[in-house]
C-alpha atoms as one frame of an Amber mdcrd trajectory, in Angstrom:
protein
  73.990  -6.390  -7.373  71.141  -3.865  -6.507  69.520  -4.094  -3.121  65.569
  -4.459  -3.162  63.934  -2.948   0.205  60.779  -4.248   1.021  57.604  -2.484
   2.147  58.564  -2.659   5.926  62.059  -1.247   5.270  60.693   1.459   3.008
  58.177   2.401   5.625  60.941   2.609   8.114  60.215   5.710  10.549  56.619
   6.037   9.050  53.507   4.233   8.622  52.784   0.919   6.330  49.414   0.525
   5.096  48.415  -2.991   4.717  45.374  -3.013   2.634  43.090  -5.922   2.375
  45.235  -7.916   4.869  42.570 -10.558   4.858  43.813 -11.780   1.598  47.472
 -12.440   2.553  48.676 -15.883   2.155  49.400 -17.823   5.533  53.028 -17.773
   4.514  53.164 -14.084   4.160  51.455 -13.759   7.442  54.005 -15.538   9.262
  56.518 -13.173   7.693  54.528 -10.176   8.687  54.087 -11.468  12.366  57.800
 -11.915  12.528  58.346  -8.277  11.108  55.961  -6.941  13.745  57.222  -8.943
  16.805  60.885  -8.760  16.222  60.870  -5.355  14.546  63.111  -6.735  11.706
  62.886  -8.161   8.100  65.292 -10.218   6.217  65.924  -9.034   2.612  65.284
 -11.771  -0.098  68.897 -13.326  -0.372  70.177 -10.951   2.519  72.635 -12.456
   5.190  71.568 -10.196   8.161  68.365  -9.015   9.716  67.361  -5.413   9.108
  65.784  -3.258  11.884  62.588  -1.386  11.031  60.556   0.927  13.080  57.200
   0.832  11.534  53.619   1.840  12.459  51.104  -0.607  10.912  47.529   0.161
   9.617  45.667  -2.561   8.189  42.335  -2.893   6.460  40.065  -5.807   5.544
  36.591  -5.957   4.203  36.551  -9.485   5.564  35.742 -10.788   9.234  39.204
 -11.568  10.487  37.767 -13.382  13.492  35.814 -15.824  11.239  38.761 -16.390
   9.086  40.743 -17.310  12.322  38.241 -19.788  13.191  38.223 -21.051   9.540
  42.059 -21.253  10.105  42.452 -18.986   6.986  44.115 -16.243   9.307  46.737
 -16.502  11.923  45.354 -15.894  15.370  48.665 -14.326  16.626  48.950 -12.083
  13.783  45.334 -10.677  14.415  45.927 -10.083  17.989  49.115  -8.205  17.015
  47.344  -6.085  14.443  44.152  -5.385  16.877  45.875  -2.851  19.028  43.154
  -0.162  18.018  40.178  -1.353  15.818  38.160   1.114  13.908  34.999  -0.549
  12.153  33.828   1.516   9.347  30.301   0.345   8.223  29.816  -0.367   4.376
  28.677   2.589   2.278  25.240   1.088   1.913  24.705   1.384   5.584  25.754
   5.111   5.469  24.129   6.453   2.700  24.599  10.045   3.855  28.159   9.841
   2.641  27.478   9.042  -0.778  26.825  12.609  -1.926  29.940  14.149  -0.351
  32.261  11.275  -1.357  30.883  11.812  -4.812  31.454  15.477  -5.116  34.967
  14.890  -3.925  35.359  12.153  -6.668  33.982  14.410  -9.213  36.395  17.221
  -8.471  39.441  14.756  -8.343  38.390  13.366 -11.597  37.984  16.580 -13.140
  41.448  17.627 -11.997  43.208  14.285 -13.038  41.384  13.975 -16.488  41.240
  17.730 -17.379  37.403  17.669 -17.406  34.752  20.436 -16.130  31.679  19.619
 -14.580  29.582  22.655 -13.559  26.188  20.997 -12.779  25.397  17.761 -11.030
  21.742  17.037 -11.357  19.490  15.484  -8.480  18.963  12.410 -10.697  22.628
  11.851 -10.758  22.772  11.702  -7.078  19.414   9.810  -6.610  20.984   7.351
  -8.881  23.945   6.648  -6.973  22.206   6.916  -3.562  20.020   3.990  -4.758
  22.918   1.622  -5.627  24.080  -0.770  -2.717  27.820  -0.386  -3.472  29.077
  -4.073  -2.984  32.489  -2.561  -3.848  32.090   0.102  -1.262  33.934   3.439
  -1.738  36.301   1.836  -4.442  33.461   1.221  -6.570  31.806   4.524  -6.031
  35.092   6.422  -7.074  35.278   4.307 -10.292  31.761   4.822 -11.335  31.781
   8.680 -10.708  35.376   8.832 -12.258  33.716   7.114 -15.218  30.855   9.316
 -15.248  33.232  12.334 -15.531  35.394  10.871 -18.147  32.305   9.940 -20.243
  30.244  12.992 -19.999  29.314  14.603 -23.112  28.574  18.063 -21.367  29.739
  19.881 -18.299  26.885  18.069 -16.380  26.129  14.742 -14.728  22.644  13.405
 -14.720  20.987  10.090 -14.065  21.616   8.773 -17.402  25.539   9.718 -16.736
  25.724   6.608 -14.250  26.735   3.331 -15.571  26.606   0.699 -12.706  28.052
  -2.498 -13.448  27.542  -5.795 -11.628  30.689  -7.655 -10.654  30.706 -10.975
 -12.344  31.731 -13.978 -10.104  34.792 -15.843 -11.639
């Protein structure tokens, strides 16, 4: 029988990044709290706990305090995670970051997809700086990557940007 090591065990001696912690179901939150408090995890089907030494970094785009008030997030887990809190404003509140992020994403997309962009026109930057980016940096990265992949020439212009509106389920 093969042994399945979970995320905490695989991160032993290092850092575990829990992205979008606010969407974790309450049952998962309870197991995370135990792992953080007891510094041990129980493998699925396991007979004995496994000790773990893990630094945890978590992120959420939701207000976890509001979720605690609504009984959607465990207060004890929130207190355990809030050793150091860094609030990063959404991209729409820090538009000065859009250009340097876009440049980084253009370079990465060129490398990842074997493309070459030698010119980014001012109109491209104006188009992306005018958008509110409800999906934040992830949305910007995806739009820039799409622009690079679909570019018909080695330049990006305003018409290279395709902004999609997310549809509610």
